[in-house]
Amino acid sequence: MQVELLEVNDPDFEFLHGELNVERLNKVHNLLWLAGRPMPPRPLHYQRASGREIVITEQMSLHLLWGHGKMYLKPIPRYLLDYAFWRDKIQCSQRQLYGCALGFLLSYVALIQYESDFHIAQEHRLVPPNLSFARWRAFVKSLLADRSSTYVDVNERYLFGELRLNRLNLIYRFALGSWRGYVYPYQQYSQFFIDNLTPILSFIGYVAIVLTAMQVGLATDRLAGNIHFQRVCYGFTVFSILGPPALVGFVFCRFRHFDRARGRNGPSP
């Protein structure tokens, strides 16, 4: 890299580690294929055309995650566009941070491919305000000058682009045993009940259809005297009486956990 774009303050190692590390995603790297494809993220104009709202996050662990119609993106810090920073700070001395920083910038190479993408990035303050599209293209050209080493050094998280937040939550819950998941998804009570009660209502509708079919079956001469069918009807009737209240009770137990977690940890993205 030989293009110096901006003058920036000199960040220290602890700050850089907090800003750039993606350890939480590296921890489940072998399962990331369940949450996304091993390909670069699609450009910003595509994200907008897909109806996704671009949401700013300062947590690198949330960069390129999407769900509920939102795409979380971390803005490019000024220091990552400074050649002296790469030369003096992390290119040789901090290889792990180098891989994280390089992968992060490569994600923006994919996100900002056209001038329209650059304007969207400016609109959402994803790039510094005094950065021009011409200077951005020069920076990208410099960044990709040595392709043979560029992708070898990148952190493995950035081998994947966009990741589904709901699938990451499932990976964390089932693979790591974390009830909260990767990011606790609910910020409003209404969203919690919609997501958790809607499947139960669908299930109750299916149960009602089955019970109606059983009632019709019992009204026929052939099935009315069938002891096996009567046993099935009896068992399913008991299940239909006890099952839905049990599921609703489980949802309210989850709600109590959600309410405590929300109060203890505050809102999450």
PDB file of C-alpha atoms in Angstrom:
ATOM      1  CA  MET A   1       0.000   0.000   0.000  1.00  0.00           C
ATOM      2  CA  GLN A   2       1.468   3.340  -1.033  1.00  0.00           C
ATOM      3  CA  VAL A   3      -1.437   5.765  -0.941  1.00  0.00           C
ATOM      4  CA  GLU A   4      -1.673   8.088   2.051  1.00  0.00           C
ATOM      5  CA  LEU A   5      -5.194   9.443   2.242  1.00  0.00           C
ATOM      6  CA  LEU A   6      -5.763  11.079   5.607  1.00  0.00           C
ATOM      7  CA  GLU A   7      -3.949  12.342   8.665  1.00  0.00           C
ATOM      8  CA  VAL A   8      -5.076  10.435  11.750  1.00  0.00           C
ATOM      9  CA  ASN A   9      -4.323  10.032  15.427  1.00  0.00           C
ATOM     10  CA  ASP A  10      -2.044   7.159  16.403  1.00  0.00           C
ATOM     11  CA  PRO A  11      -4.086   4.320  18.020  1.00  0.00           C
ATOM     12  CA  ASP A  12      -2.473   1.985  20.548  1.00  0.00           C
ATOM     13  CA  PHE A  13      -2.558  -1.818  20.583  1.00  0.00           C
ATOM     14  CA  GLU A  14      -5.348  -2.243  23.137  1.00  0.00           C
ATOM     15  CA  PHE A  15      -7.567   0.135  21.226  1.00  0.00           C
ATOM     16  CA  LEU A  16      -6.850  -1.654  17.952  1.00  0.00           C
ATOM     17  CA  HIS A  17      -7.563  -5.052  19.469  1.00  0.00           C
ATOM     18  CA  GLY A  18     -10.921  -3.857  20.761  1.00  0.00           C
ATOM     19  CA  GLU A  19     -11.750  -2.248  17.422  1.00  0.00           C
ATOM     20  CA  LEU A  20     -10.676  -4.986  15.025  1.00  0.00           C
ATOM     21  CA  ASN A  21     -10.870  -8.397  16.680  1.00  0.00           C
ATOM     22  CA  VAL A  22     -13.477 -10.891  15.505  1.00  0.00           C
ATOM     23  CA  GLU A  23     -12.719 -13.663  17.992  1.00  0.00           C
ATOM     24  CA  ARG A  24     -16.378 -14.465  18.606  1.00  0.00           C
ATOM     25  CA  LEU A  25     -16.834 -15.364  14.944  1.00  0.00           C
ATOM     26  CA  ASN A  26     -13.498 -17.165  14.734  1.00  0.00           C
ATOM     27  CA  LYS A  27     -14.694 -19.336  17.619  1.00  0.00           C
ATOM     28  CA  VAL A  28     -17.415 -20.850  15.403  1.00  0.00           C
ATOM     29  CA  HIS A  29     -15.615 -20.563  12.070  1.00  0.00           C
ATOM     30  CA  ASN A  30     -16.214 -24.227  11.181  1.00  0.00           C
ATOM     31  CA  LEU A  31     -19.971 -23.597  11.384  1.00  0.00           C
ATOM     32  CA  LEU A  32     -20.151 -20.260   9.588  1.00  0.00           C
ATOM     33  CA  TRP A  33     -21.212 -22.027   6.399  1.00  0.00           C
ATOM     34  CA  LEU A  34     -24.591 -22.437   8.106  1.00  0.00           C
ATOM     35  CA  ALA A  35     -24.939 -18.652   8.419  1.00  0.00           C
ATOM     36  CA  GLY A  36     -23.546 -17.468   5.091  1.00  0.00           C
ATOM     37  CA  ARG A  37     -21.693 -18.314   1.914  1.00  0.00           C
ATOM     38  CA  PRO A  38     -17.906 -18.147   1.401  1.00  0.00           C
ATOM     39  CA  MET A  39     -18.070 -15.167  -0.923  1.00  0.00           C
ATOM     40  CA  PRO A  40     -17.563 -11.386  -0.652  1.00  0.00           C
ATOM     41  CA  PRO A  41     -20.475  -9.225   0.489  1.00  0.00           C
ATOM     42  CA  ARG A  42     -22.648  -7.772  -2.237  1.00  0.00           C
ATOM     43  CA  PRO A  43     -22.409  -4.046  -3.072  1.00  0.00           C
ATOM     44  CA  LEU A  44     -24.292  -1.385  -1.165  1.00  0.00           C
ATOM     45  CA  HIS A  45     -26.631  -0.654  -4.059  1.00  0.00           C
ATOM     46  CA  TYR A  46     -27.695  -4.319  -3.961  1.00  0.00           C
ATOM     47  CA  GLN A  47     -28.320  -4.113  -0.202  1.00  0.00           C
ATOM     48  CA  ARG A  48     -30.563  -1.100  -0.738  1.00  0.00           C
ATOM     49  CA  ALA A  49     -32.367  -2.727  -3.672  1.00  0.00           C
ATOM     50  CA  SER A  50     -33.010  -5.765  -1.452  1.00  0.00           C
ATOM     51  CA  GLY A  51     -34.844  -3.531   1.001  1.00  0.00           C
ATOM     52  CA  ARG A  52     -32.234  -3.790   3.737  1.00  0.00           C
ATOM     53  CA  GLU A  53     -31.799  -0.834   6.038  1.00  0.00           C
ATOM     54  CA  ILE A  54     -28.139   0.031   6.635  1.00  0.00           C
ATOM     55  CA  VAL A  55     -27.508   0.299  10.372  1.00  0.00           C
ATOM     56  CA  ILE A  56     -24.263   1.689  11.767  1.00  0.00           C
ATOM     57  CA  THR A  57     -22.441  -0.384  14.390  1.00  0.00           C
ATOM     58  CA  GLU A  58     -19.076   0.220  16.028  1.00  0.00           C
ATOM     59  CA  GLN A  59     -18.672  -3.452  16.928  1.00  0.00           C
ATOM     60  CA  MET A  60     -16.546  -5.358  14.440  1.00  0.00           C
ATOM     61  CA  SER A  61     -18.249  -8.575  15.541  1.00  0.00           C
ATOM     62  CA  LEU A  62     -21.500  -7.247  14.015  1.00  0.00           C
ATOM     63  CA  HIS A  63     -20.037  -6.020  10.726  1.00  0.00           C
ATOM     64  CA  LEU A  64     -21.800  -7.632   7.728  1.00  0.00           C
ATOM     65  CA  LEU A  65     -24.450  -9.332   9.873  1.00  0.00           C
ATOM     66  CA  TRP A  66     -28.029  -9.018   8.680  1.00  0.00           C
ATOM     67  CA  GLY A  67     -31.525  -9.880   9.824  1.00  0.00           C
ATOM     68  CA  HIS A  68     -35.045  -8.436  10.180  1.00  0.00           C
ATOM     69  CA  GLY A  69     -34.427  -6.272   7.107  1.00  0.00           C
ATOM     70  CA  LYS A  70     -31.287  -4.649   8.532  1.00  0.00           C
ATOM     71  CA  MET A  71     -27.645  -4.832   7.476  1.00  0.00           C
ATOM     72  CA  TYR A  72     -25.126  -3.906  10.182  1.00  0.00           C
ATOM     73  CA  LEU A  73     -21.972  -2.167   8.947  1.00  0.00           C
ATOM     74  CA  LYS A  74     -19.027  -0.682  10.799  1.00  0.00           C
ATOM     75  CA  PRO A  75     -17.759   2.588   9.282  1.00  0.00           C
ATOM     76  CA  ILE A  76     -14.159   2.669   8.052  1.00  0.00           C
ATOM     77  CA  PRO A  77     -11.932   4.236  10.739  1.00  0.00           C
ATOM     78  CA  ARG A  78      -9.689   6.998   9.428  1.00  0.00           C
ATOM     79  CA  TYR A  79      -6.499   5.285  10.547  1.00  0.00           C
ATOM     80  CA  LEU A  80      -7.146   2.307   8.259  1.00  0.00           C
ATOM     81  CA  LEU A  81      -6.841   4.643   5.285  1.00  0.00           C
ATOM     82  CA  ASP A  82      -3.417   5.902   6.369  1.00  0.00           C
ATOM     83  CA  TYR A  83      -0.373   4.279   4.745  1.00  0.00           C
ATOM     84  CA  ALA A  84       1.898   5.160   7.679  1.00  0.00           C
ATOM     85  CA  PHE A  85      -0.402   3.264  10.026  1.00  0.00           C
ATOM     86  CA  TRP A  86      -0.041   0.068   7.995  1.00  0.00           C
ATOM     87  CA  ARG A  87       3.690   0.503   7.602  1.00  0.00           C
ATOM     88  CA  ASP A  88       4.529   1.356  11.208  1.00  0.00           C
ATOM     89  CA  LYS A  89       1.779  -0.191  13.303  1.00  0.00           C
ATOM     90  CA  ILE A  90       0.580  -3.609  12.241  1.00  0.00           C
ATOM     91  CA  GLN A  91       1.912  -4.760   8.893  1.00  0.00           C
ATOM     92  CA  CYS A  92       4.888  -6.532  10.435  1.00  0.00           C
ATOM     93  CA  SER A  93       4.501  -6.461  14.199  1.00  0.00           C
ATOM     94  CA  GLN A  94       0.859  -7.493  14.678  1.00  0.00           C
ATOM     95  CA  ARG A  95      -0.043 -10.140  12.135  1.00  0.00           C
ATOM     96  CA  GLN A  96      -3.335 -11.092  13.767  1.00  0.00           C
ATOM     97  CA  LEU A  97      -4.577  -7.507  13.792  1.00  0.00           C
ATOM     98  CA  TYR A  98      -3.220  -7.080  10.288  1.00  0.00           C
ATOM     99  CA  GLY A  99      -5.398  -9.961   9.081  1.00  0.00           C
ATOM    100  CA  CYS A 100      -8.476  -8.457  10.749  1.00  0.00           C
ATOM    101  CA  ALA A 101      -7.846  -4.978   9.361  1.00  0.00           C
ATOM    102  CA  LEU A 102      -7.097  -6.309   5.891  1.00  0.00           C
ATOM    103  CA  GLY A 103     -10.224  -8.461   5.842  1.00  0.00           C
ATOM    104  CA  PHE A 104     -12.333  -5.528   6.991  1.00  0.00           C
ATOM    105  CA  LEU A 105     -11.027  -3.295   4.195  1.00  0.00           C
ATOM    106  CA  LEU A 106     -11.519  -6.048   1.624  1.00  0.00           C
ATOM    107  CA  SER A 107     -15.143  -6.250   2.712  1.00  0.00           C
ATOM    108  CA  TYR A 108     -15.482  -2.586   1.765  1.00  0.00           C
ATOM    109  CA  VAL A 109     -13.767  -3.226  -1.553  1.00  0.00           C
ATOM    110  CA  ALA A 110     -16.737  -5.498  -2.267  1.00  0.00           C
ATOM    111  CA  LEU A 111     -19.329  -3.161  -0.731  1.00  0.00           C
ATOM    112  CA  ILE A 112     -18.151  -0.072  -2.639  1.00  0.00           C
ATOM    113  CA  GLN A 113     -17.642  -1.161  -6.238  1.00  0.00           C
ATOM    114  CA  TYR A 114     -19.463   1.621  -8.073  1.00  0.00           C
ATOM    115  CA  GLU A 115     -19.783   5.345  -7.604  1.00  0.00           C
ATOM    116  CA  SER A 116     -23.395   4.792  -6.565  1.00  0.00           C
ATOM    117  CA  ASP A 117     -22.124   2.536  -3.762  1.00  0.00           C
ATOM    118  CA  PHE A 118     -19.714   5.273  -2.701  1.00  0.00           C
ATOM    119  CA  HIS A 119     -22.534   7.822  -2.512  1.00  0.00           C
ATOM    120  CA  ILE A 120     -24.560   5.425  -0.343  1.00  0.00           C
ATOM    121  CA  ALA A 121     -21.508   4.985   1.897  1.00  0.00           C
ATOM    122  CA  GLN A 122     -21.170   8.768   2.203  1.00  0.00           C
ATOM    123  CA  GLU A 123     -24.869   9.110   2.965  1.00  0.00           C
ATOM    124  CA  HIS A 124     -24.557   6.674   5.870  1.00  0.00           C
ATOM    125  CA  ARG A 125     -21.179   8.043   7.063  1.00  0.00           C
ATOM    126  CA  LEU A 126     -19.438   4.752   6.327  1.00  0.00           C
ATOM    127  CA  VAL A 127     -16.402   6.577   4.895  1.00  0.00           C
ATOM    128  CA  PRO A 128     -14.690   9.790   6.072  1.00  0.00           C
ATOM    129  CA  PRO A 129     -16.444  12.887   4.666  1.00  0.00           C
ATOM    130  CA  ASN A 130     -13.325  14.271   2.946  1.00  0.00           C
ATOM    131  CA  LEU A 131     -12.644  11.062   1.019  1.00  0.00           C
ATOM    132  CA  SER A 132     -13.387  11.269  -2.707  1.00  0.00           C
ATOM    133  CA  PHE A 133     -14.318   8.410  -5.003  1.00  0.00           C
ATOM    134  CA  ALA A 134     -11.117   8.920  -7.021  1.00  0.00           C
ATOM    135  CA  ARG A 135      -8.986   8.614  -3.884  1.00  0.00           C
ATOM    136  CA  TRP A 136     -10.987   5.573  -2.831  1.00  0.00           C
ATOM    137  CA  ARG A 137     -10.303   3.875  -6.172  1.00  0.00           C
ATOM    138  CA  ALA A 138      -6.595   4.667  -5.856  1.00  0.00           C
ATOM    139  CA  PHE A 139      -6.584   3.152  -2.386  1.00  0.00           C
ATOM    140  CA  VAL A 140      -8.338  -0.009  -3.594  1.00  0.00           C
ATOM    141  CA  LYS A 141      -5.869  -0.354  -6.458  1.00  0.00           C
ATOM    142  CA  SER A 142      -2.986  -0.090  -4.008  1.00  0.00           C
ATOM    143  CA  LEU A 143      -4.630  -2.531  -1.598  1.00  0.00           C
ATOM    144  CA  LEU A 144      -5.099  -5.159  -4.300  1.00  0.00           C
ATOM    145  CA  ALA A 145      -1.692  -4.646  -5.918  1.00  0.00           C
ATOM    146  CA  ASP A 146      -0.287  -7.886  -4.490  1.00  0.00           C
ATOM    147  CA  ARG A 147      -3.204 -10.311  -4.762  1.00  0.00           C
ATOM    148  CA  SER A 148      -1.059 -13.374  -4.065  1.00  0.00           C
ATOM    149  CA  SER A 149      -0.515 -12.353  -0.437  1.00  0.00           C
ATOM    150  CA  THR A 150      -3.667 -10.309   0.149  1.00  0.00           C
ATOM    151  CA  TYR A 151      -6.060 -13.233   0.628  1.00  0.00           C
ATOM    152  CA  VAL A 152      -3.541 -15.490   2.354  1.00  0.00           C
ATOM    153  CA  ASP A 153      -3.099 -13.008   5.204  1.00  0.00           C
ATOM    154  CA  VAL A 154      -6.770 -12.175   5.727  1.00  0.00           C
ATOM    155  CA  ASN A 155      -8.524 -13.297   8.910  1.00  0.00           C
ATOM    156  CA  GLU A 156     -10.625 -16.401   8.287  1.00  0.00           C
ATOM    157  CA  ARG A 157     -13.830 -14.627   9.299  1.00  0.00           C
ATOM    158  CA  TYR A 158     -13.626 -12.582   6.096  1.00  0.00           C
ATOM    159  CA  LEU A 159     -13.623 -15.682   3.938  1.00  0.00           C
ATOM    160  CA  PHE A 160     -17.367 -15.313   4.489  1.00  0.00           C
ATOM    161  CA  GLY A 161     -19.229 -12.137   3.635  1.00  0.00           C
ATOM    162  CA  GLU A 162     -22.773 -11.520   4.821  1.00  0.00           C
ATOM    163  CA  LEU A 163     -23.908 -13.654   7.771  1.00  0.00           C
ATOM    164  CA  ARG A 164     -27.477 -14.239   8.933  1.00  0.00           C
ATOM    165  CA  LEU A 165     -27.888 -13.056  12.499  1.00  0.00           C
ATOM    166  CA  ASN A 166     -30.649 -15.518  13.369  1.00  0.00           C
ATOM    167  CA  ARG A 167     -28.518 -18.464  12.234  1.00  0.00           C
ATOM    168  CA  LEU A 168     -25.542 -17.197  14.218  1.00  0.00           C
ATOM    169  CA  ASN A 169     -27.803 -17.100  17.260  1.00  0.00           C
ATOM    170  CA  LEU A 170     -28.755 -20.739  16.653  1.00  0.00           C
ATOM    171  CA  ILE A 171     -25.103 -21.728  16.215  1.00  0.00           C
ATOM    172  CA  TYR A 172     -24.199 -20.109  19.529  1.00  0.00           C
ATOM    173  CA  ARG A 173     -27.173 -21.646  21.340  1.00  0.00           C
ATOM    174  CA  PHE A 174     -26.711 -25.208  20.116  1.00  0.00           C
ATOM    175  CA  ALA A 175     -22.956 -25.434  19.499  1.00  0.00           C
ATOM    176  CA  LEU A 176     -21.750 -23.370  22.464  1.00  0.00           C
ATOM    177  CA  GLY A 177     -24.729 -23.721  24.795  1.00  0.00           C
ATOM    178  CA  SER A 178     -25.280 -19.952  25.038  1.00  0.00           C
ATOM    179  CA  TRP A 179     -28.973 -19.298  25.725  1.00  0.00           C
ATOM    180  CA  ARG A 180     -28.588 -15.642  24.795  1.00  0.00           C
ATOM    181  CA  GLY A 181     -27.132 -16.549  21.414  1.00  0.00           C
ATOM    182  CA  TYR A 182     -24.644 -14.444  19.498  1.00  0.00           C
ATOM    183  CA  VAL A 183     -26.694 -11.267  19.885  1.00  0.00           C
ATOM    184  CA  TYR A 184     -29.950 -11.196  21.809  1.00  0.00           C
ATOM    185  CA  PRO A 185     -32.359 -10.237  19.026  1.00  0.00           C
ATOM    186  CA  TYR A 186     -35.299  -8.627  20.803  1.00  0.00           C
ATOM    187  CA  GLN A 187     -35.470  -4.937  21.686  1.00  0.00           C
ATOM    188  CA  GLN A 188     -39.251  -4.710  21.999  1.00  0.00           C
ATOM    189  CA  TYR A 189     -41.777  -6.888  23.786  1.00  0.00           C
ATOM    190  CA  SER A 190     -44.026  -6.900  20.730  1.00  0.00           C
ATOM    191  CA  GLN A 191     -41.303  -8.385  18.513  1.00  0.00           C
ATOM    192  CA  PHE A 192     -40.596 -11.073  21.105  1.00  0.00           C
ATOM    193  CA  PHE A 193     -44.226 -12.189  21.262  1.00  0.00           C
ATOM    194  CA  ILE A 194     -44.694 -12.026  17.487  1.00  0.00           C
ATOM    195  CA  ASP A 195     -41.684 -14.266  16.880  1.00  0.00           C
ATOM    196  CA  ASN A 196     -42.542 -16.747  19.628  1.00  0.00           C
ATOM    197  CA  LEU A 197     -46.342 -16.910  19.563  1.00  0.00           C
ATOM    198  CA  THR A 198     -46.843 -16.949  15.793  1.00  0.00           C
ATOM    199  CA  PRO A 199     -45.523 -20.534  15.412  1.00  0.00           C
ATOM    200  CA  ILE A 200     -47.725 -21.634  18.320  1.00  0.00           C
ATOM    201  CA  LEU A 201     -50.807 -20.099  16.702  1.00  0.00           C
ATOM    202  CA  SER A 202     -49.962 -21.900  13.461  1.00  0.00           C
ATOM    203  CA  PHE A 203     -49.574 -25.140  15.411  1.00  0.00           C
ATOM    204  CA  ILE A 204     -52.944 -24.624  17.129  1.00  0.00           C
ATOM    205  CA  GLY A 205     -54.547 -24.106  13.722  1.00  0.00           C
ATOM    206  CA  TYR A 206     -53.080 -27.407  12.510  1.00  0.00           C
ATOM    207  CA  VAL A 207     -54.312 -29.172  15.668  1.00  0.00           C
ATOM    208  CA  ALA A 208     -57.820 -27.803  15.064  1.00  0.00           C
ATOM    209  CA  ILE A 209     -57.799 -29.205  11.520  1.00  0.00           C
ATOM    210  CA  VAL A 210     -56.657 -32.631  12.749  1.00  0.00           C
ATOM    211  CA  LEU A 211     -59.296 -32.694  15.502  1.00  0.00           C
ATOM    212  CA  THR A 212     -61.985 -31.830  12.963  1.00  0.00           C
ATOM    213  CA  ALA A 213     -60.776 -34.635  10.693  1.00  0.00           C
ATOM    214  CA  MET A 214     -60.822 -37.072  13.626  1.00  0.00           C
ATOM    215  CA  GLN A 215     -64.356 -36.032  14.498  1.00  0.00           C
ATOM    216  CA  VAL A 216     -65.439 -36.722  10.930  1.00  0.00           C
ATOM    217  CA  GLY A 217     -63.644 -40.072  11.048  1.00  0.00           C
ATOM    218  CA  LEU A 218     -65.403 -41.091  14.253  1.00  0.00           C
ATOM    219  CA  ALA A 219     -68.733 -40.321  12.606  1.00  0.00           C
ATOM    220  CA  THR A 220     -68.124 -42.979   9.957  1.00  0.00           C
ATOM    221  CA  ASP A 221     -69.077 -46.614  10.536  1.00  0.00           C
ATOM    222  CA  ARG A 222     -65.672 -47.923   9.472  1.00  0.00           C
ATOM    223  CA  LEU A 223     -63.585 -45.837  11.908  1.00  0.00           C
ATOM    224  CA  ALA A 224     -66.087 -45.539  14.749  1.00  0.00           C
ATOM    225  CA  GLY A 225     -65.534 -49.176  15.662  1.00  0.00           C
ATOM    226  CA  ASN A 226     -61.749 -49.155  15.098  1.00  0.00           C
ATOM    227  CA  ILE A 227     -60.117 -49.444  18.521  1.00  0.00           C
ATOM    228  CA  HIS A 228     -56.704 -48.277  17.236  1.00  0.00           C
ATOM    229  CA  PHE A 229     -58.181 -45.138  15.689  1.00  0.00           C
ATOM    230  CA  GLN A 230     -60.083 -44.405  18.889  1.00  0.00           C
ATOM    231  CA  ARG A 231     -56.866 -44.679  20.908  1.00  0.00           C
ATOM    232  CA  VAL A 232     -55.085 -42.306  18.554  1.00  0.00           C
ATOM    233  CA  CYS A 233     -57.982 -39.865  18.818  1.00  0.00           C
ATOM    234  CA  TYR A 234     -57.946 -40.091  22.600  1.00  0.00           C
ATOM    235  CA  GLY A 235     -54.195 -39.504  22.828  1.00  0.00           C
ATOM    236  CA  PHE A 236     -54.226 -36.617  20.366  1.00  0.00           C
ATOM    237  CA  THR A 237     -57.192 -35.007  22.131  1.00  0.00           C
ATOM    238  CA  VAL A 238     -55.338 -35.058  25.460  1.00  0.00           C
ATOM    239  CA  PHE A 239     -52.244 -33.679  23.731  1.00  0.00           C
ATOM    240  CA  SER A 240     -54.255 -30.879  22.083  1.00  0.00           C
ATOM    241  CA  ILE A 241     -55.637 -29.897  25.497  1.00  0.00           C
ATOM    242  CA  LEU A 242     -52.301 -29.896  27.343  1.00  0.00           C
ATOM    243  CA  GLY A 243     -49.839 -29.036  24.561  1.00  0.00           C
ATOM    244  CA  PRO A 244     -50.736 -25.411  23.676  1.00  0.00           C
ATOM    245  CA  PRO A 245     -50.859 -24.195  27.321  1.00  0.00           C
ATOM    246  CA  ALA A 246     -47.497 -25.854  27.931  1.00  0.00           C
ATOM    247  CA  LEU A 247     -45.995 -24.114  24.895  1.00  0.00           C
ATOM    248  CA  VAL A 248     -47.440 -20.755  25.927  1.00  0.00           C
ATOM    249  CA  GLY A 249     -46.039 -21.296  29.421  1.00  0.00           C
ATOM    250  CA  PHE A 250     -42.627 -21.993  27.898  1.00  0.00           C
ATOM    251  CA  VAL A 251     -42.834 -18.736  25.937  1.00  0.00           C
ATOM    252  CA  PHE A 252     -43.605 -16.783  29.098  1.00  0.00           C
ATOM    253  CA  CYS A 253     -40.641 -18.427  30.843  1.00  0.00           C
ATOM    254  CA  ARG A 254     -38.497 -17.256  27.930  1.00  0.00           C
ATOM    255  CA  PHE A 255     -40.067 -13.818  28.280  1.00  0.00           C
ATOM    256  CA  ARG A 256     -38.973 -13.608  31.906  1.00  0.00           C
ATOM    257  CA  HIS A 257     -35.445 -14.546  30.877  1.00  0.00           C
ATOM    258  CA  PHE A 258     -35.595 -11.977  28.060  1.00  0.00           C
ATOM    259  CA  ASP A 259     -36.805  -9.254  30.417  1.00  0.00           C
ATOM    260  CA  ARG A 260     -34.009  -9.951  32.904  1.00  0.00           C
ATOM    261  CA  ALA A 261     -31.368 -10.086  30.166  1.00  0.00           C
ATOM    262  CA  ARG A 262     -32.671  -6.861  28.633  1.00  0.00           C
ATOM    263  CA  GLY A 263     -32.516  -5.068  31.966  1.00  0.00           C
ATOM    264  CA  ARG A 264     -29.101  -6.469  32.860  1.00  0.00           C
ATOM    265  CA  ASN A 265     -27.326  -5.948  29.561  1.00  0.00           C
ATOM    266  CA  GLY A 266     -29.257  -3.108  28.013  1.00  0.00           C
ATOM    267  CA  PRO A 267     -30.275  -3.026  24.388  1.00  0.00           C
ATOM    268  CA  SER A 268     -28.260  -4.916  21.831  1.00  0.00           C
ATOM    269  CA  PRO A 269     -28.141  -4.353  18.081  1.00  0.00           C
TER     270      PRO A 269
END
